[in-house]
PDB file of C-alpha atoms and ligand atoms in Angstrom:
ATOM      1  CA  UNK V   1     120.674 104.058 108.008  1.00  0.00           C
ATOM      2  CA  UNK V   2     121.516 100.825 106.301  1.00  0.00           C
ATOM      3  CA  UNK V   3     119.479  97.610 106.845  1.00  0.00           C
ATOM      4  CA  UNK V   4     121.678  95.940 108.725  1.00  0.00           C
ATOM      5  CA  UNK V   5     121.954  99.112 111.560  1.00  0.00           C
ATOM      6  CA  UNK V   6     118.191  99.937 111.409  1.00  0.00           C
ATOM      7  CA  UNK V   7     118.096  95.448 112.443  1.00  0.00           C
ATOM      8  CA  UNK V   8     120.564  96.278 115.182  1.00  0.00           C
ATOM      9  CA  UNK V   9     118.639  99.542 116.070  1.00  0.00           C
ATOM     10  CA  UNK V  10     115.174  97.600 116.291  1.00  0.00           C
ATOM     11  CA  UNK V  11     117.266  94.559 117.889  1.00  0.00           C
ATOM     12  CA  UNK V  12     117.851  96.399 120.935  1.00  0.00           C
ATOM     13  CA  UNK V  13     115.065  98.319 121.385  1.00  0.00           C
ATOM     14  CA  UNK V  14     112.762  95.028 121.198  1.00  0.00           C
ATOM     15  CA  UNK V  15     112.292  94.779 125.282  1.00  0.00           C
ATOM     16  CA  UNK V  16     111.553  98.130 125.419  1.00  0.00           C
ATOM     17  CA  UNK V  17     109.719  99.538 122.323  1.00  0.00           C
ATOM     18  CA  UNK V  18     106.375  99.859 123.502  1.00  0.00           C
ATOM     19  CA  UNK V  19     107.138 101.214 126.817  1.00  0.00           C
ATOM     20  CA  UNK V  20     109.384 103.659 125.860  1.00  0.00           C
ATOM     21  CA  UNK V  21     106.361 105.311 123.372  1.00  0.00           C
ATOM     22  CA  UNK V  22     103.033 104.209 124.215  1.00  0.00           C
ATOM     23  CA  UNK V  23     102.728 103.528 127.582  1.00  0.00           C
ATOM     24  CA  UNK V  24     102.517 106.011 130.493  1.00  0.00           C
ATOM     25  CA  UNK V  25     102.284 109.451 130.626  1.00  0.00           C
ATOM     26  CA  UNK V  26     102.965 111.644 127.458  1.00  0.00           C
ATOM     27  CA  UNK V  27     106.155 113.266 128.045  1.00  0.00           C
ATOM     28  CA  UNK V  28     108.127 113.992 125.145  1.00  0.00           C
ATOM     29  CA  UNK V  29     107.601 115.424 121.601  1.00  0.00           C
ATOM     30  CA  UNK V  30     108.192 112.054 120.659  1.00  0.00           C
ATOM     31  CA  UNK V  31     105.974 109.899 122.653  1.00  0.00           C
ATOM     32  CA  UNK V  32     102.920 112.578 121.172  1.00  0.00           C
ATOM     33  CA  UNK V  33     104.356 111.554 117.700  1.00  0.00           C
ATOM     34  CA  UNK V  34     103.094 107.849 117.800  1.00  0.00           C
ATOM     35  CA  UNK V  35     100.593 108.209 120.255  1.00  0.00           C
ATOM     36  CA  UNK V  36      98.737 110.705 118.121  1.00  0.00           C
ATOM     37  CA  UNK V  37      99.682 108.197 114.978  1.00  0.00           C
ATOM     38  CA  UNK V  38      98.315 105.647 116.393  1.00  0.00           C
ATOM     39  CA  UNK V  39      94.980 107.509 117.256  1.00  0.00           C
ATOM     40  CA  UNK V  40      94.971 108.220 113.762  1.00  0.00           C
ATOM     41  CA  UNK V  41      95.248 104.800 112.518  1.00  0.00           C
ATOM     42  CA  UNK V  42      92.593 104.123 114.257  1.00  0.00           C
ATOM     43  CA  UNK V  43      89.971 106.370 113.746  1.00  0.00           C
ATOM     44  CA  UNK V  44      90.612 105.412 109.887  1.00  0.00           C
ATOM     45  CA  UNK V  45      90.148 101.417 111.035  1.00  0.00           C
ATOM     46  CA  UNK V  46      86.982 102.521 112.492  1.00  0.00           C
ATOM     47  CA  UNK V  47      85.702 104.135 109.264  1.00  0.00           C
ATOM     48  CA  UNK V  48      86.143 100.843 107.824  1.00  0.00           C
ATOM     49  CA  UNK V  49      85.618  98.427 110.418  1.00  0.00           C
ATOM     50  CA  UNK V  50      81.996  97.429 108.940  1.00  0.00           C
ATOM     51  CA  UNK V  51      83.985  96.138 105.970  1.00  0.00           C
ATOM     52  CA  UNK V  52      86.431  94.102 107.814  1.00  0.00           C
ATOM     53  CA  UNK V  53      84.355  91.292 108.900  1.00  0.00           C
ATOM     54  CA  UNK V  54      86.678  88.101 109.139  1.00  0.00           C
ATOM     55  CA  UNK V  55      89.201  90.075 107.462  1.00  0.00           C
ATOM     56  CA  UNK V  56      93.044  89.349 106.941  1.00  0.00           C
ATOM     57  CA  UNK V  57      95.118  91.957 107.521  1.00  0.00           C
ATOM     58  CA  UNK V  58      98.903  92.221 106.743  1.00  0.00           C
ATOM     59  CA  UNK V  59     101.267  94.544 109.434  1.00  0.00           C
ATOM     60  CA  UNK V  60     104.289  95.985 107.583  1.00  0.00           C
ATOM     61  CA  UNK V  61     107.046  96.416 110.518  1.00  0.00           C
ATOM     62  CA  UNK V  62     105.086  95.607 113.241  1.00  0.00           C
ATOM     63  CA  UNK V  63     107.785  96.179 115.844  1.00  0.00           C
ATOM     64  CA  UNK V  64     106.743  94.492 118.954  1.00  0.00           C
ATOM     65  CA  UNK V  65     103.344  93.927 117.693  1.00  0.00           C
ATOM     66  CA  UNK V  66     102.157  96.813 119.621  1.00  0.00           C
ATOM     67  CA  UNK V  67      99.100  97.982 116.908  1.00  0.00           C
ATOM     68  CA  UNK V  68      98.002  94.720 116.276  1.00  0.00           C
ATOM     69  CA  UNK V  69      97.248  93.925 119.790  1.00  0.00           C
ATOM     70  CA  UNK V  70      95.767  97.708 120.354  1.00  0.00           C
ATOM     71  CA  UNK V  71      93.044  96.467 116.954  1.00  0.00           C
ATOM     72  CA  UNK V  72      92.247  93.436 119.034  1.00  0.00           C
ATOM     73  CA  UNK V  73      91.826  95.324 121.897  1.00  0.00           C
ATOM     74  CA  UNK V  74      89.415  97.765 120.037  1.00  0.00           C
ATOM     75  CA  UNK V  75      87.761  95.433 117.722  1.00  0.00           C
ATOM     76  CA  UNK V  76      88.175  91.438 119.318  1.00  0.00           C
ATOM     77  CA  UNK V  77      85.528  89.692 117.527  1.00  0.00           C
ATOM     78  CA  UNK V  78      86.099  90.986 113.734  1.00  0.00           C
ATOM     79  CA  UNK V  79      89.090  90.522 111.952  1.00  0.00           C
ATOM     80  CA  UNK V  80      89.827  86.779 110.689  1.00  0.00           C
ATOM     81  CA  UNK V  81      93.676  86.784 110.567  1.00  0.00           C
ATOM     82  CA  UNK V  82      96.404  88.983 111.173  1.00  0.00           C
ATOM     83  CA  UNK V  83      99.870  88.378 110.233  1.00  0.00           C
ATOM     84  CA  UNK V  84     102.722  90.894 111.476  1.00  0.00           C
ATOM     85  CA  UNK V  85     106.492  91.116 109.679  1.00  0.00           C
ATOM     86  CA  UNK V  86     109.333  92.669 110.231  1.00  0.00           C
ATOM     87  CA  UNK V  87     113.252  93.027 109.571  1.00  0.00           C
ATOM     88  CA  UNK V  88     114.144  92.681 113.294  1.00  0.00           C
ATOM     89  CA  UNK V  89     114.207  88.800 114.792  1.00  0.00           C
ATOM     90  CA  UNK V  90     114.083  90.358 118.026  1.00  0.00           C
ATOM     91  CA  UNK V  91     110.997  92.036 117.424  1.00  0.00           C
ATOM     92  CA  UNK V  92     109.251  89.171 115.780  1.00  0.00           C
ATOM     93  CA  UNK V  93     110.320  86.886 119.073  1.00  0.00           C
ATOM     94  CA  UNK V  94     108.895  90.081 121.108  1.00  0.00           C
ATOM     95  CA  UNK V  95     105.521  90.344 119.837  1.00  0.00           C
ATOM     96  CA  UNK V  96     105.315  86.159 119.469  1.00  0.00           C
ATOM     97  CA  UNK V  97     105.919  86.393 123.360  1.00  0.00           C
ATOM     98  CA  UNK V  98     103.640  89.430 124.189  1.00  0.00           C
ATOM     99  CA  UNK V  99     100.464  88.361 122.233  1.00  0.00           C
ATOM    100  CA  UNK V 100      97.852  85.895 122.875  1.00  0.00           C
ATOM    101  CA  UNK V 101      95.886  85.283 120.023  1.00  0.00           C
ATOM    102  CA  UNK V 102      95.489  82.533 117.435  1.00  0.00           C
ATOM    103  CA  UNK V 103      94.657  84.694 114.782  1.00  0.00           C
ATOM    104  CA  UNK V 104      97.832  86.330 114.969  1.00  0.00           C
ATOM    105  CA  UNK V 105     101.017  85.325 113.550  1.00  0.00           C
ATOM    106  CA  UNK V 106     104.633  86.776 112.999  1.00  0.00           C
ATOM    107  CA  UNK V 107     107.231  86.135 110.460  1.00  0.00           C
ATOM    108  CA  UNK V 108     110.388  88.057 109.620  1.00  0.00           C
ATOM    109  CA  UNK V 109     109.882  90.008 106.182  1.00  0.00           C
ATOM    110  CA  UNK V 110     110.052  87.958 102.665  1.00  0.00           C
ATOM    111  CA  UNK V 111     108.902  84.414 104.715  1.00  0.00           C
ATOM    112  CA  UNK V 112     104.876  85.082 105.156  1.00  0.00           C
ATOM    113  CA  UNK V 113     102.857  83.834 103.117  1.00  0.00           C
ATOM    114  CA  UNK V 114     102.349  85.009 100.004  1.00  0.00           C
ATOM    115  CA  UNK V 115      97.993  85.368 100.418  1.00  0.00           C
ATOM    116  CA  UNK V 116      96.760  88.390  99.217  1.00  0.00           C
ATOM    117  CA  UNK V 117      95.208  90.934 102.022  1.00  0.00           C
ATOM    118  CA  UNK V 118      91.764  92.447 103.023  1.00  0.00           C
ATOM    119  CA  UNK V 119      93.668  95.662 104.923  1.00  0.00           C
ATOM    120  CA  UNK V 120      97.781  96.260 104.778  1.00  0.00           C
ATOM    121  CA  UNK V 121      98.655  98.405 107.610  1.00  0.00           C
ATOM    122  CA  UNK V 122     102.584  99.963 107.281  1.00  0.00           C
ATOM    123  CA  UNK V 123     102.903 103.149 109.950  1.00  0.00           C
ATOM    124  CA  UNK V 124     106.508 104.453 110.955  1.00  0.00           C
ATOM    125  CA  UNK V 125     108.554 102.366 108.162  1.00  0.00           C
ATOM    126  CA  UNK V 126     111.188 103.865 106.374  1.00  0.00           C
ATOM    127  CA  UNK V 127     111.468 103.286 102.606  1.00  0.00           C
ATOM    128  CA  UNK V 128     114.698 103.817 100.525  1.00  0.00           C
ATOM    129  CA  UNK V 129     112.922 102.636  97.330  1.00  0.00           C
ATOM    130  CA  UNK V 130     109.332 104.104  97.914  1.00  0.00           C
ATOM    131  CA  UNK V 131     107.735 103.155  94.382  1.00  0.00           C
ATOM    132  CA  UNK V 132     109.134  99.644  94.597  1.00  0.00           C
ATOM    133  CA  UNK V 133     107.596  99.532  98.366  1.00  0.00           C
ATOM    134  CA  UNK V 134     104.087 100.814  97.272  1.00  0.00           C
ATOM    135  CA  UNK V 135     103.657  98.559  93.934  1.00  0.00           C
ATOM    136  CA  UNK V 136     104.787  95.255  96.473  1.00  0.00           C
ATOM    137  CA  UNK V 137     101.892  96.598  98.848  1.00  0.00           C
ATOM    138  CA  UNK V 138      99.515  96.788  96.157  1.00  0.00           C
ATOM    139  CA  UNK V 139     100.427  92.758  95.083  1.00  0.00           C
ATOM    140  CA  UNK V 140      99.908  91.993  98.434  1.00  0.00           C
ATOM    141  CA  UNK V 141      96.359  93.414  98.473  1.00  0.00           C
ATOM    142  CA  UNK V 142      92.957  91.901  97.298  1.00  0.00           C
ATOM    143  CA  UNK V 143      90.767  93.555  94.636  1.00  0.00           C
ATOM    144  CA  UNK V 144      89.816  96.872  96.647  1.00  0.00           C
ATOM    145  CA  UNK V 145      91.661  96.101  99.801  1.00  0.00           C
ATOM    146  CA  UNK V 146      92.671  99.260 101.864  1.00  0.00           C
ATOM    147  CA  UNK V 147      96.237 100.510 102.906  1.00  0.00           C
ATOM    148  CA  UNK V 148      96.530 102.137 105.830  1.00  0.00           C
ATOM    149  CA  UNK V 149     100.586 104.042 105.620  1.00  0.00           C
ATOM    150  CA  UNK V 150     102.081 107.154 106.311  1.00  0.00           C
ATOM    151  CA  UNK V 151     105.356 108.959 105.185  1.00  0.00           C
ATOM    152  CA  UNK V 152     107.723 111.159 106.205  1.00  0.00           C
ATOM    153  CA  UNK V 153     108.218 114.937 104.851  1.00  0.00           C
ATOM    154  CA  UNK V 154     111.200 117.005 103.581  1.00  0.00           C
ATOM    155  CA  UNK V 155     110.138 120.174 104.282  1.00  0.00           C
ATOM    156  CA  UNK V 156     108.813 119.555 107.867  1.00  0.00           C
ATOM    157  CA  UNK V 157     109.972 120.944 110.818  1.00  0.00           C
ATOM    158  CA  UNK V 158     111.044 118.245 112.511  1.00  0.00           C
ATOM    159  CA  UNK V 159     113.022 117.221 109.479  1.00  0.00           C
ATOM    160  CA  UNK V 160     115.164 120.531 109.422  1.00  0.00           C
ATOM    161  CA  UNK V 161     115.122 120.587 113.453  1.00  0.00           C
ATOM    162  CA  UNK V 162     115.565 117.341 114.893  1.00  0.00           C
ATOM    163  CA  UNK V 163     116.851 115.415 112.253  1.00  0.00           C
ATOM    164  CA  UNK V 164     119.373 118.059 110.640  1.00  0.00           C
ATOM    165  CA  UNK V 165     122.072 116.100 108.998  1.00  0.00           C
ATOM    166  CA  UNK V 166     120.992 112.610 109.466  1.00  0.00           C
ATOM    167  CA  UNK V 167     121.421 111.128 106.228  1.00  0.00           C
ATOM    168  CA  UNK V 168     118.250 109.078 106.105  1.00  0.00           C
ATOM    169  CA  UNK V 169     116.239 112.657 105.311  1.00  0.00           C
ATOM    170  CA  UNK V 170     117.840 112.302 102.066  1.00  0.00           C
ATOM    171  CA  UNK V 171     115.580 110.134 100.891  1.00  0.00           C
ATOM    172  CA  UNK V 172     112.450 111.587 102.108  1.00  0.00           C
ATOM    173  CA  UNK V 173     110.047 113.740  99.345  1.00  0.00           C
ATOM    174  CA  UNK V 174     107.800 116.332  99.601  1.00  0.00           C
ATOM    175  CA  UNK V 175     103.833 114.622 100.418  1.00  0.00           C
ATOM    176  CA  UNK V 176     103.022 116.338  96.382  1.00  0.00           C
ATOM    177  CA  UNK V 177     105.747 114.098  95.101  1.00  0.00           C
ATOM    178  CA  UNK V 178     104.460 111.026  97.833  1.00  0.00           C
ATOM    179  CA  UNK V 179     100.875 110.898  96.548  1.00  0.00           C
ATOM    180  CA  UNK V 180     102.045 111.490  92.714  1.00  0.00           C
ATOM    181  CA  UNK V 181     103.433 108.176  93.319  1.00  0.00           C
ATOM    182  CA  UNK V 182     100.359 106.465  95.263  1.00  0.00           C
ATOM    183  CA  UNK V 183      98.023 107.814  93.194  1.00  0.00           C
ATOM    184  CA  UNK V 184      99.232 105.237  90.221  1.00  0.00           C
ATOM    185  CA  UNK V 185      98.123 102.274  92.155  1.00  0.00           C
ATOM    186  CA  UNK V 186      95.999 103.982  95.384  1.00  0.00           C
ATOM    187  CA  UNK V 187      92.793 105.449  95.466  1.00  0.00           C
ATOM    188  CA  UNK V 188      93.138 108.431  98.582  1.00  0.00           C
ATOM    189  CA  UNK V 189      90.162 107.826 100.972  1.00  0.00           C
ATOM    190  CA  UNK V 190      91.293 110.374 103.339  1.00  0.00           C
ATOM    191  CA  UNK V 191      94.838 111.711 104.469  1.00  0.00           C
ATOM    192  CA  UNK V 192      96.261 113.895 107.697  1.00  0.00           C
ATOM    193  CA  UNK V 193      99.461 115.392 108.290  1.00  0.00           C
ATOM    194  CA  UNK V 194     100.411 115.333 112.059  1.00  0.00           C
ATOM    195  CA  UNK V 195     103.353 116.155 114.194  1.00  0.00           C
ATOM    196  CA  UNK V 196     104.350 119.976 114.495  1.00  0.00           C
ATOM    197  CA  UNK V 197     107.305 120.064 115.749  1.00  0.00           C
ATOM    198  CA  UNK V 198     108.018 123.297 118.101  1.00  0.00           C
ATOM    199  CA  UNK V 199     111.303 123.585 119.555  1.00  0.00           C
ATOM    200  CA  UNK V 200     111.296 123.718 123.435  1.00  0.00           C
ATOM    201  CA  UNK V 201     107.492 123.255 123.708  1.00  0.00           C
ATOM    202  CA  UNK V 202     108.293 119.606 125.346  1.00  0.00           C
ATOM    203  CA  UNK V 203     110.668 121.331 127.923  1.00  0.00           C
ATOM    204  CA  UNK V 204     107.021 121.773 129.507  1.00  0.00           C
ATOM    205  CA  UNK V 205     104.852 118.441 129.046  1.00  0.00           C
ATOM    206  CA  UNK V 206     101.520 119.366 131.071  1.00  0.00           C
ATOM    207  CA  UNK V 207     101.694 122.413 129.184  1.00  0.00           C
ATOM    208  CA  UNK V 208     102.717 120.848 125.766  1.00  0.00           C
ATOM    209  CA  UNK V 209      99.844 118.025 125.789  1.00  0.00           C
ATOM    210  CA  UNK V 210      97.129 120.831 126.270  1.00  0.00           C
ATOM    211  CA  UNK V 211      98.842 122.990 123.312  1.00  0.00           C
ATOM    212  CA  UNK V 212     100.059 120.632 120.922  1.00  0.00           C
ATOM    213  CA  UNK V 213      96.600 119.327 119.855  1.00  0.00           C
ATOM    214  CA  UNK V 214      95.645 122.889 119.248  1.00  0.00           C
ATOM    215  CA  UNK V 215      98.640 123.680 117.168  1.00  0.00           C
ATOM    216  CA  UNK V 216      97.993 120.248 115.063  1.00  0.00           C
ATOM    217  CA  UNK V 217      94.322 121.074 114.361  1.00  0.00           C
ATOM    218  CA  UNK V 218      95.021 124.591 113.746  1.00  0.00           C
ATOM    219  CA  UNK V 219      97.938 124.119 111.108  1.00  0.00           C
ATOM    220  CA  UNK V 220      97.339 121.000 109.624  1.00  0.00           C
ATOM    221  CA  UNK V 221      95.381 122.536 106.436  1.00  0.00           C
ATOM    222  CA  UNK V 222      97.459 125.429 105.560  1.00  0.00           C
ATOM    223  CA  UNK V 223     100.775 124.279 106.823  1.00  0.00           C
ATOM    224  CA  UNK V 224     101.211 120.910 106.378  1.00  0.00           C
ATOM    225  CA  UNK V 225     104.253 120.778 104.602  1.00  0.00           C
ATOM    226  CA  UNK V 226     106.092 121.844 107.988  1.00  0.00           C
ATOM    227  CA  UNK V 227     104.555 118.691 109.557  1.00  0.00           C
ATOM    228  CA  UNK V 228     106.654 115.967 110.166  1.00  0.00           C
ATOM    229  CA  UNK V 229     104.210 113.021 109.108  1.00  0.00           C
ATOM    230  CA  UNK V 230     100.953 112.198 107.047  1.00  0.00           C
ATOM    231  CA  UNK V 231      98.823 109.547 107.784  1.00  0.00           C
ATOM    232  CA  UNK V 232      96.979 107.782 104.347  1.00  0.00           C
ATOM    233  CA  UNK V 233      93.725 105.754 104.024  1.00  0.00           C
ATOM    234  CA  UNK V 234      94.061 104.014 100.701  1.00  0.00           C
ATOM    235  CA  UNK V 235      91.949 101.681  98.696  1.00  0.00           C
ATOM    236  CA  UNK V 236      93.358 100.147  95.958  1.00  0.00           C
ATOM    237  CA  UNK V 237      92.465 100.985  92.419  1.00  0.00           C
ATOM    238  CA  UNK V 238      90.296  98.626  90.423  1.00  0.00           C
TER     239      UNK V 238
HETATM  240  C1  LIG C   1     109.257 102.947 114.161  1.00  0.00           C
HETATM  241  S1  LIG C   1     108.930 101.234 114.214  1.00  0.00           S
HETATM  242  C2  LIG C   1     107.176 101.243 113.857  1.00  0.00           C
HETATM  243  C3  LIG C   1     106.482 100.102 114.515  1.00  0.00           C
HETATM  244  C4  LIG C   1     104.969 100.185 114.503  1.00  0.00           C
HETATM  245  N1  LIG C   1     104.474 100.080 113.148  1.00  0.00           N
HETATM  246  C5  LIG C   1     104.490 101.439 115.167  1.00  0.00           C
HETATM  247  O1  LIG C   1     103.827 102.246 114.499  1.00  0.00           O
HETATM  248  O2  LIG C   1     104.780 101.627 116.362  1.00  0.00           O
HETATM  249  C6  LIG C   1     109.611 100.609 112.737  1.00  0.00           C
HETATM  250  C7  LIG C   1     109.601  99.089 112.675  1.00  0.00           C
HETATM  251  O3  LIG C   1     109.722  98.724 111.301  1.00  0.00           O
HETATM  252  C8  LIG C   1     110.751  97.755 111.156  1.00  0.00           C
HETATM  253  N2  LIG C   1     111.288  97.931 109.814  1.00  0.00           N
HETATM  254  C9  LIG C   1     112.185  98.844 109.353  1.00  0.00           C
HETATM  255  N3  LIG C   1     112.382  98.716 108.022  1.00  0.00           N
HETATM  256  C10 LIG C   1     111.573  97.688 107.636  1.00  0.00           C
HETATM  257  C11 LIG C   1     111.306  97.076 106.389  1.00  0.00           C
HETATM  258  N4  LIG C   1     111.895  97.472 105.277  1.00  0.00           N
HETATM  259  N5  LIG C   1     110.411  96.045 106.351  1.00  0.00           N
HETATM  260  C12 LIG C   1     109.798  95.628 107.471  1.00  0.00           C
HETATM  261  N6  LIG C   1     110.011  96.161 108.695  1.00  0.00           N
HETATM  262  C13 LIG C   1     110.883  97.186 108.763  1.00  0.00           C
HETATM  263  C14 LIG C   1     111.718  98.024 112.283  1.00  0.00           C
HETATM  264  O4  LIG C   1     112.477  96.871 112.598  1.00  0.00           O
HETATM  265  C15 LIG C   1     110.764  98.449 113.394  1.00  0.00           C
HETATM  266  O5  LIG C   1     110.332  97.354 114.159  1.00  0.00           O
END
């Protein structure tokens, strides 16, 4: 996907982004995906929630604004400022229209300002030039400030399944070749691969959101190559 079609892509899914895969019942392999994500990315604010007092955090393709509003709605008295950006204008008037809070504010990428961060968060964000991406997150951060990201695997299932021949999978590595790189300027806190994708399991969703959770706990240490994402609490390196 180029820049300009993942723009038109986000463009037109603005109205609809968070309905379509957070709210309502689970139904799809795909609704699990960022449901259980953003579970994750939450359980990993809450291990450092006692450090974010007054905190500014930084949201790297915030969408619709949709996890900045679900950290308010967890934690509404701590953090000090958030700012969400993103490539999409339609997105950025989306979540300016959807959230209610004067600590938040949203800016299309590259027109923020340029203060440096207690907590990046950047979940679901595709990267063409992933070294370039982590070293501008790193600037961005304070001495010690945590990164919350996750990445996309080659070798997952849901790579050679669902997204056989789409040309963005190209530039995704394996998670040893990932961390290699985030390891120059990230220390790793803690890390979790999620999303097993079984073929035809979601043809049966009450039966799928009983299993799946099983299958992810199960596999997750000895296969987690063959999972499609991994989640990353960072600090960065002194
Ligand atoms: C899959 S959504 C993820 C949104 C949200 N973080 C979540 O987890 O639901 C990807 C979002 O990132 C934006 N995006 C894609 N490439 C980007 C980039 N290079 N910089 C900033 N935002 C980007 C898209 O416009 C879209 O809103």
């Amino acid at each position: 996907m180029t820049e300009e079609s993942t723009i038109n892509y986000y463009n037109q899914e603005s109205s609809q982004y968070s309905r379509k895969r957070y709210e309502g019942k689970t139904e799809s392999y795909f609704q699990f995906l960022f449901r259980y994500r953003q579970n994750l990315f939450l359980n990993f604010v809450d291990r450092i929630a006692s450090n974010m007092k007054n905190a500014s955090v930084l949201e790297i393709g915030c969408a619709d604004g949709v996890l900045i509003k679900s950290l308010l709605e967890r934690w509404p008295n701590v953090f000090g400022s958030l700012i969400g950006v993103d490539i999409s204008p339609m997105m950025i008037e989306e979540a300016i229209r959807t959230t209610k809070d004067s600590r938040v504010k949203y800016f299309l990428r590259g027109v923020e300002p340029g203060e440096k961060n207690d907590l990046v968060i950047e979940l679901g964000v595709h990267s063409q030039n992933f070294d370039a991406e982590i070293n501008s997150v790193s600037e961005k951060l304070k001495e010690s400030g945590y990164f919350i990201y996750c990445v996309a695997g080659r070798s997952s299932l849901h790579a050679r399944f669902k997204l056989l021949g789409v040309s963005y999978v190209n530039d995704y590595m394996s998670y040893a070749e990932y961390e290699k790189i985030i390891k120059k300027y990230f220390d790793v806190l803690s890390s979790e691969p999620y999303g097993l994708f079984i073929p035809k399991l979601w043809a049966f969703p009450r039966f799928a959101m009983v299993v799946q959770p099983i299958l992810e706990k199960l596999f997750r240490n000895m296969f987690s190559n063959l999972f499609h994402e991994k989640i990353y609490l960072l600090r960065k390196k002194q």
